[in-house]
Amino acid sequence: MSDEQQPSPDGGLYLDYGYGSHVGLRRELNEDSSVVTDSLFAVADGMGGHEAGEVASALAVQALAEGWDAAPGPISQVDLQAFLDDADERIREATGAKAGTTLTGAVLVEAQDQLQWLVFNIGDSRTYLHQDGTLRQLTRDHSQVQEMFESGIITAEEIRDHPNRNVITRALGAGDLLSGDYTLTPVTAGQRLLVCSDGLTGELTDAQIADILAAGRSPQDTVDWLIHQSLREGGRDNVTVIVVDVRDG
């Protein structure tokens, strides 16, 4: 776990961030992986047989980080999709298409003449934005229960305890080759970005998460608090959390 401060590319804002991961209380292996740079933040949650999920998530963040590092200029949505395609290929080759992983996060980009978060997602790990006292989910879960909710079959309250809550409909390394979802949102001082695996959202409600994000603690203290609370609520899964604050320089 760490707490870092880095200037954002425009020089007028600073990013202050923390991150951490825990195996949880019921799992033997931590199949989550993450990547944290000065402008790229992402979490992957692997799934598969013994250790295969760990391999899948590690390969996903490795491909993402290597693509970001090797890029000659600013990252675009096309670049990100190429990184995801590379990750998908690496995972299928390494595991025989018997493992998969989610991947979500955000990268700082210049778009529409302003600094923005380019948010990406595949699977049911999530990226949120907390701003002006409001928590907003920037990603849409690619999961069976999300589709059931959108079809009116189950309620929002039933999602967290539904027996199929862990069945995802889109992943890297497994199933059909599908693109990620992408969205842009402007970067402004006072924002708090949260990137997490479902080990957090499976234990805490959005309201509980929002209360912790709004408490005013440092990014690293907030990460530690979120992980601690997820363990107190049962810790049924690996939990990985990144919190990024956008501050005036």
PDB file of C-alpha atoms in Angstrom, residues 55-239:
ATOM      1  CA  VAL A  55      -2.166 -15.291 -14.242  1.00  0.00           C
ATOM      2  CA  ALA A  56      -4.985 -13.699 -16.259  1.00  0.00           C
ATOM      3  CA  SER A  57      -5.220 -10.541 -14.158  1.00  0.00           C
ATOM      4  CA  ALA A  58      -1.437 -10.134 -14.024  1.00  0.00           C
ATOM      5  CA  LEU A  59      -1.160 -10.454 -17.808  1.00  0.00           C
ATOM      6  CA  ALA A  60      -3.945  -7.914 -18.282  1.00  0.00           C
ATOM      7  CA  VAL A  61      -2.314  -5.182 -16.212  1.00  0.00           C
ATOM      8  CA  GLN A  62       1.098  -6.056 -17.670  1.00  0.00           C
ATOM      9  CA  ALA A  63      -0.151  -5.603 -21.233  1.00  0.00           C
ATOM     10  CA  LEU A  64      -1.878  -2.358 -20.244  1.00  0.00           C
ATOM     11  CA  ALA A  65       1.174  -0.941 -18.464  1.00  0.00           C
ATOM     12  CA  GLU A  66       3.575  -1.943 -21.228  1.00  0.00           C
ATOM     13  CA  GLY A  67       1.323  -0.433 -23.891  1.00  0.00           C
ATOM     14  CA  TRP A  68       0.988   2.794 -21.909  1.00  0.00           C
ATOM     15  CA  ASP A  69       4.743   2.964 -21.312  1.00  0.00           C
ATOM     16  CA  ALA A  70       5.630   2.334 -24.964  1.00  0.00           C
ATOM     17  CA  ALA A  71       3.124   4.786 -26.439  1.00  0.00           C
ATOM     18  CA  PRO A  72       4.947   7.584 -28.304  1.00  0.00           C
ATOM     19  CA  GLY A  73       2.300  10.172 -27.451  1.00  0.00           C
ATOM     20  CA  PRO A  74      -1.021  10.685 -25.665  1.00  0.00           C
ATOM     21  CA  ILE A  75      -3.212   7.605 -25.227  1.00  0.00           C
ATOM     22  CA  SER A  76      -6.471   7.358 -27.183  1.00  0.00           C
ATOM     23  CA  GLN A  77      -9.454   5.022 -26.999  1.00  0.00           C
ATOM     24  CA  VAL A  78      -8.063   3.197 -30.033  1.00  0.00           C
ATOM     25  CA  ASP A  79      -4.779   2.690 -28.179  1.00  0.00           C
ATOM     26  CA  LEU A  80      -6.550   1.374 -25.093  1.00  0.00           C
ATOM     27  CA  GLN A  81      -8.544  -1.122 -27.126  1.00  0.00           C
ATOM     28  CA  ALA A  82      -5.293  -2.302 -28.727  1.00  0.00           C
ATOM     29  CA  PHE A  83      -3.848  -2.843 -25.240  1.00  0.00           C
ATOM     30  CA  LEU A  84      -6.950  -4.834 -24.259  1.00  0.00           C
ATOM     31  CA  ASP A  85      -6.717  -6.917 -27.435  1.00  0.00           C
ATOM     32  CA  ASP A  86      -3.075  -7.635 -26.606  1.00  0.00           C
ATOM     33  CA  ALA A  87      -4.032  -8.642 -23.062  1.00  0.00           C
ATOM     34  CA  ASP A  88      -6.783 -10.910 -24.363  1.00  0.00           C
ATOM     35  CA  GLU A  89      -4.337 -12.659 -26.702  1.00  0.00           C
ATOM     36  CA  ARG A  90      -1.698 -13.095 -23.993  1.00  0.00           C
ATOM     37  CA  ILE A  91      -4.207 -14.623 -21.573  1.00  0.00           C
ATOM     38  CA  ARG A  92      -5.643 -17.045 -24.128  1.00  0.00           C
ATOM     39  CA  GLU A  93      -2.161 -18.181 -25.124  1.00  0.00           C
ATOM     40  CA  ALA A  94      -0.966 -18.610 -21.523  1.00  0.00           C
ATOM     41  CA  THR A  95      -4.066 -20.370 -20.167  1.00  0.00           C
ATOM     42  CA  GLY A  96      -5.566 -22.073 -23.207  1.00  0.00           C
ATOM     43  CA  ALA A  97      -8.584 -19.756 -22.947  1.00  0.00           C
ATOM     44  CA  LYS A  98      -9.447 -21.396 -19.607  1.00  0.00           C
ATOM     45  CA  ALA A  99      -9.137 -18.216 -17.550  1.00  0.00           C
ATOM     46  CA  GLY A 100     -10.337 -14.664 -17.818  1.00  0.00           C
ATOM     47  CA  THR A 101     -10.218 -11.338 -16.047  1.00  0.00           C
ATOM     48  CA  THR A 102     -12.082  -8.098 -15.638  1.00  0.00           C
ATOM     49  CA  LEU A 103     -10.261  -4.831 -16.225  1.00  0.00           C
ATOM     50  CA  THR A 104     -11.315  -1.299 -15.361  1.00  0.00           C
ATOM     51  CA  GLY A 105      -9.697   2.029 -14.700  1.00  0.00           C
ATOM     52  CA  ALA A 106      -8.947   5.461 -16.057  1.00  0.00           C
ATOM     53  CA  VAL A 107      -6.164   7.293 -17.850  1.00  0.00           C
ATOM     54  CA  LEU A 108      -5.585  11.037 -18.111  1.00  0.00           C
ATOM     55  CA  VAL A 109      -5.972  12.312 -21.678  1.00  0.00           C
ATOM     56  CA  GLU A 110      -6.289  15.602 -23.528  1.00  0.00           C
ATOM     57  CA  ALA A 111      -9.652  15.547 -25.332  1.00  0.00           C
ATOM     58  CA  GLN A 112     -11.994  18.269 -26.575  1.00  0.00           C
ATOM     59  CA  ASP A 113      -9.384  20.866 -25.551  1.00  0.00           C
ATOM     60  CA  GLN A 114      -9.386  19.880 -21.901  1.00  0.00           C
ATOM     61  CA  LEU A 115      -7.937  17.316 -19.498  1.00  0.00           C
ATOM     62  CA  GLN A 116     -10.267  14.337 -19.116  1.00  0.00           C
ATOM     63  CA  TRP A 117     -10.467  10.891 -17.580  1.00  0.00           C
ATOM     64  CA  LEU A 118     -10.762   8.236 -20.272  1.00  0.00           C
ATOM     65  CA  VAL A 119     -12.528   5.487 -18.340  1.00  0.00           C
ATOM     66  CA  PHE A 120     -12.463   1.901 -19.597  1.00  0.00           C
ATOM     67  CA  ASN A 121     -14.182  -1.266 -18.449  1.00  0.00           C
ATOM     68  CA  ILE A 122     -14.705  -4.913 -19.256  1.00  0.00           C
ATOM     69  CA  GLY A 123     -16.377  -7.144 -16.652  1.00  0.00           C
ATOM     70  CA  ASP A 124     -17.805  -6.165 -13.258  1.00  0.00           C
ATOM     71  CA  SER A 125     -14.958  -4.326 -11.567  1.00  0.00           C
ATOM     72  CA  ARG A 126     -15.927  -0.669 -11.249  1.00  0.00           C
ATOM     73  CA  THR A 127     -14.681   2.900 -11.589  1.00  0.00           C
ATOM     74  CA  TYR A 128     -16.497   5.633  -9.656  1.00  0.00           C
ATOM     75  CA  LEU A 129     -16.210   9.404  -9.376  1.00  0.00           C
ATOM     76  CA  HIS A 130     -16.949  11.200  -6.098  1.00  0.00           C
ATOM     77  CA  GLN A 131     -17.488  14.920  -6.647  1.00  0.00           C
ATOM     78  CA  ASP A 132     -19.455  17.621  -4.833  1.00  0.00           C
ATOM     79  CA  GLY A 133     -20.740  15.078  -2.321  1.00  0.00           C
ATOM     80  CA  THR A 134     -22.112  12.730  -4.986  1.00  0.00           C
ATOM     81  CA  LEU A 135     -20.861   9.270  -5.932  1.00  0.00           C
ATOM     82  CA  ARG A 136     -21.321   8.345  -9.586  1.00  0.00           C
ATOM     83  CA  GLN A 137     -20.528   4.973 -11.143  1.00  0.00           C
ATOM     84  CA  LEU A 138     -18.711   5.647 -14.418  1.00  0.00           C
ATOM     85  CA  THR A 139     -18.764   2.038 -15.603  1.00  0.00           C
ATOM     86  CA  ARG A 140     -21.536  -0.435 -16.357  1.00  0.00           C
ATOM     87  CA  ASP A 141     -21.200  -3.989 -15.017  1.00  0.00           C
ATOM     88  CA  HIS A 142     -20.973  -6.685 -17.671  1.00  0.00           C
ATOM     89  CA  SER A 143     -22.769  -9.244 -15.562  1.00  0.00           C
ATOM     90  CA  GLN A 144     -25.781 -11.497 -15.615  1.00  0.00           C
ATOM     91  CA  VAL A 145     -27.412  -9.759 -12.641  1.00  0.00           C
ATOM     92  CA  GLN A 146     -26.954  -6.346 -14.279  1.00  0.00           C
ATOM     93  CA  GLU A 147     -28.794  -7.589 -17.361  1.00  0.00           C
ATOM     94  CA  MET A 148     -31.515  -9.078 -15.152  1.00  0.00           C
ATOM     95  CA  PHE A 149     -31.861  -5.769 -13.317  1.00  0.00           C
ATOM     96  CA  GLU A 150     -32.075  -3.782 -16.546  1.00  0.00           C
ATOM     97  CA  SER A 151     -34.740  -6.211 -17.797  1.00  0.00           C
ATOM     98  CA  GLY A 152     -36.780  -5.715 -14.629  1.00  0.00           C
ATOM     99  CA  ILE A 153     -36.371  -9.323 -13.468  1.00  0.00           C
ATOM    100  CA  ILE A 154     -34.693  -8.394 -10.175  1.00  0.00           C
ATOM    101  CA  THR A 155     -34.429  -5.213  -8.093  1.00  0.00           C
ATOM    102  CA  ALA A 156     -31.269  -3.278  -7.266  1.00  0.00           C
ATOM    103  CA  GLU A 157     -31.468  -4.620  -3.706  1.00  0.00           C
ATOM    104  CA  GLU A 158     -31.488  -8.219  -4.962  1.00  0.00           C
ATOM    105  CA  ILE A 159     -28.315  -7.855  -7.034  1.00  0.00           C
ATOM    106  CA  ARG A 160     -25.808  -8.067  -4.168  1.00  0.00           C
ATOM    107  CA  ASP A 161     -27.116 -11.387  -2.792  1.00  0.00           C
ATOM    108  CA  HIS A 162     -28.282 -13.053  -6.004  1.00  0.00           C
ATOM    109  CA  PRO A 163     -26.763 -16.542  -6.565  1.00  0.00           C
ATOM    110  CA  ASN A 164     -25.587 -15.489 -10.049  1.00  0.00           C
ATOM    111  CA  ARG A 165     -23.979 -12.248  -8.906  1.00  0.00           C
ATOM    112  CA  ASN A 166     -20.498 -13.490  -9.888  1.00  0.00           C
ATOM    113  CA  VAL A 167     -21.443 -14.520 -13.448  1.00  0.00           C
ATOM    114  CA  ILE A 168     -19.940 -11.971 -15.834  1.00  0.00           C
ATOM    115  CA  THR A 169     -20.877 -11.616 -19.486  1.00  0.00           C
ATOM    116  CA  ARG A 170     -17.690 -10.018 -20.786  1.00  0.00           C
ATOM    117  CA  ALA A 171     -14.049 -10.684 -19.879  1.00  0.00           C
ATOM    118  CA  LEU A 172     -10.531 -10.628 -21.261  1.00  0.00           C
ATOM    119  CA  GLY A 173      -9.115 -14.029 -22.169  1.00  0.00           C
ATOM    120  CA  ALA A 174     -12.367 -15.971 -22.200  1.00  0.00           C
ATOM    121  CA  GLY A 175     -15.581 -16.122 -24.203  1.00  0.00           C
ATOM    122  CA  ASP A 176     -16.171 -14.068 -27.326  1.00  0.00           C
ATOM    123  CA  LEU A 177     -13.779 -11.328 -28.336  1.00  0.00           C
ATOM    124  CA  LEU A 178     -15.582  -8.148 -27.293  1.00  0.00           C
ATOM    125  CA  SER A 179     -14.484  -4.544 -26.981  1.00  0.00           C
ATOM    126  CA  GLY A 180     -14.371  -2.637 -23.739  1.00  0.00           C
ATOM    127  CA  ASP A 181     -16.694   0.214 -22.784  1.00  0.00           C
ATOM    128  CA  TYR A 182     -15.252   3.733 -22.806  1.00  0.00           C
ATOM    129  CA  THR A 183     -16.381   7.086 -21.490  1.00  0.00           C
ATOM    130  CA  LEU A 184     -14.853  10.542 -21.063  1.00  0.00           C
ATOM    131  CA  THR A 185     -15.364  12.798 -18.060  1.00  0.00           C
ATOM    132  CA  PRO A 186     -13.635  16.141 -17.406  1.00  0.00           C
ATOM    133  CA  VAL A 187     -10.900  16.326 -14.774  1.00  0.00           C
ATOM    134  CA  THR A 188     -11.418  19.063 -12.163  1.00  0.00           C
ATOM    135  CA  ALA A 189      -9.969  19.857  -8.757  1.00  0.00           C
ATOM    136  CA  GLY A 190     -11.886  18.292  -5.884  1.00  0.00           C
ATOM    137  CA  GLN A 191     -12.643  15.029  -7.633  1.00  0.00           C
ATOM    138  CA  ARG A 192     -11.978  11.673  -6.004  1.00  0.00           C
ATOM    139  CA  LEU A 193     -11.662   8.706  -8.372  1.00  0.00           C
ATOM    140  CA  LEU A 194     -12.243   5.165  -7.080  1.00  0.00           C
ATOM    141  CA  VAL A 195     -11.188   2.048  -9.005  1.00  0.00           C
ATOM    142  CA  CYS A 196     -12.019  -1.285  -7.354  1.00  0.00           C
ATOM    143  CA  SER A 197     -12.683  -4.983  -7.757  1.00  0.00           C
ATOM    144  CA  ASP A 198     -16.044  -6.470  -6.784  1.00  0.00           C
ATOM    145  CA  GLY A 199     -14.568  -7.601  -3.493  1.00  0.00           C
ATOM    146  CA  LEU A 200     -15.408  -4.080  -2.368  1.00  0.00           C
ATOM    147  CA  THR A 201     -18.765  -3.522  -4.071  1.00  0.00           C
ATOM    148  CA  GLY A 202     -19.934  -7.020  -3.166  1.00  0.00           C
ATOM    149  CA  GLU A 203     -19.626  -6.165   0.527  1.00  0.00           C
ATOM    150  CA  LEU A 204     -20.366  -2.431   0.736  1.00  0.00           C
ATOM    151  CA  THR A 205     -23.285  -0.491  -0.715  1.00  0.00           C
ATOM    152  CA  ASP A 206     -22.701   2.633  -2.784  1.00  0.00           C
ATOM    153  CA  ALA A 207     -23.983   4.660   0.169  1.00  0.00           C
ATOM    154  CA  GLN A 208     -21.407   3.109   2.511  1.00  0.00           C
ATOM    155  CA  ILE A 209     -18.642   3.723  -0.028  1.00  0.00           C
ATOM    156  CA  ALA A 210     -19.749   7.324  -0.531  1.00  0.00           C
ATOM    157  CA  ASP A 211     -19.684   7.993   3.224  1.00  0.00           C
ATOM    158  CA  ILE A 212     -16.085   6.766   3.485  1.00  0.00           C
ATOM    159  CA  LEU A 213     -14.961   8.714   0.418  1.00  0.00           C
ATOM    160  CA  ALA A 214     -16.565  11.865   1.820  1.00  0.00           C
ATOM    161  CA  ALA A 215     -14.920  11.602   5.234  1.00  0.00           C
ATOM    162  CA  GLY A 216     -11.927  13.719   4.220  1.00  0.00           C
ATOM    163  CA  ARG A 217      -9.143  11.265   4.945  1.00  0.00           C
ATOM    164  CA  SER A 218      -6.075  10.960   2.719  1.00  0.00           C
ATOM    165  CA  PRO A 219      -6.298   8.655  -0.309  1.00  0.00           C
ATOM    166  CA  GLN A 220      -4.222   5.950   1.389  1.00  0.00           C
ATOM    167  CA  ASP A 221      -6.168   6.138   4.657  1.00  0.00           C
ATOM    168  CA  THR A 222      -9.365   5.946   2.599  1.00  0.00           C
ATOM    169  CA  VAL A 223      -8.116   2.873   0.735  1.00  0.00           C
ATOM    170  CA  ASP A 224      -7.209   1.161   4.014  1.00  0.00           C
ATOM    171  CA  TRP A 225     -10.599   2.055   5.499  1.00  0.00           C
ATOM    172  CA  LEU A 226     -12.515   0.708   2.489  1.00  0.00           C
ATOM    173  CA  ILE A 227     -10.594  -2.566   2.566  1.00  0.00           C
ATOM    174  CA  HIS A 228     -11.049  -2.871   6.345  1.00  0.00           C
ATOM    175  CA  GLN A 229     -14.789  -2.316   6.056  1.00  0.00           C
ATOM    176  CA  SER A 230     -15.114  -4.889   3.266  1.00  0.00           C
ATOM    177  CA  LEU A 231     -13.433  -7.430   5.552  1.00  0.00           C
ATOM    178  CA  ARG A 232     -15.730  -6.498   8.438  1.00  0.00           C
ATOM    179  CA  GLU A 233     -18.729  -7.089   6.174  1.00  0.00           C
ATOM    180  CA  GLY A 234     -17.574 -10.630   5.355  1.00  0.00           C
ATOM    181  CA  GLY A 235     -14.503 -10.425   3.114  1.00  0.00           C
ATOM    182  CA  ARG A 236     -15.869 -13.088   0.780  1.00  0.00           C
ATOM    183  CA  ASP A 237     -13.574 -12.152  -2.111  1.00  0.00           C
ATOM    184  CA  ASN A 238     -10.226 -10.566  -2.889  1.00  0.00           C
ATOM    185  CA  VAL A 239     -10.512  -6.787  -2.635  1.00  0.00           C
TER     186      VAL A 239
END
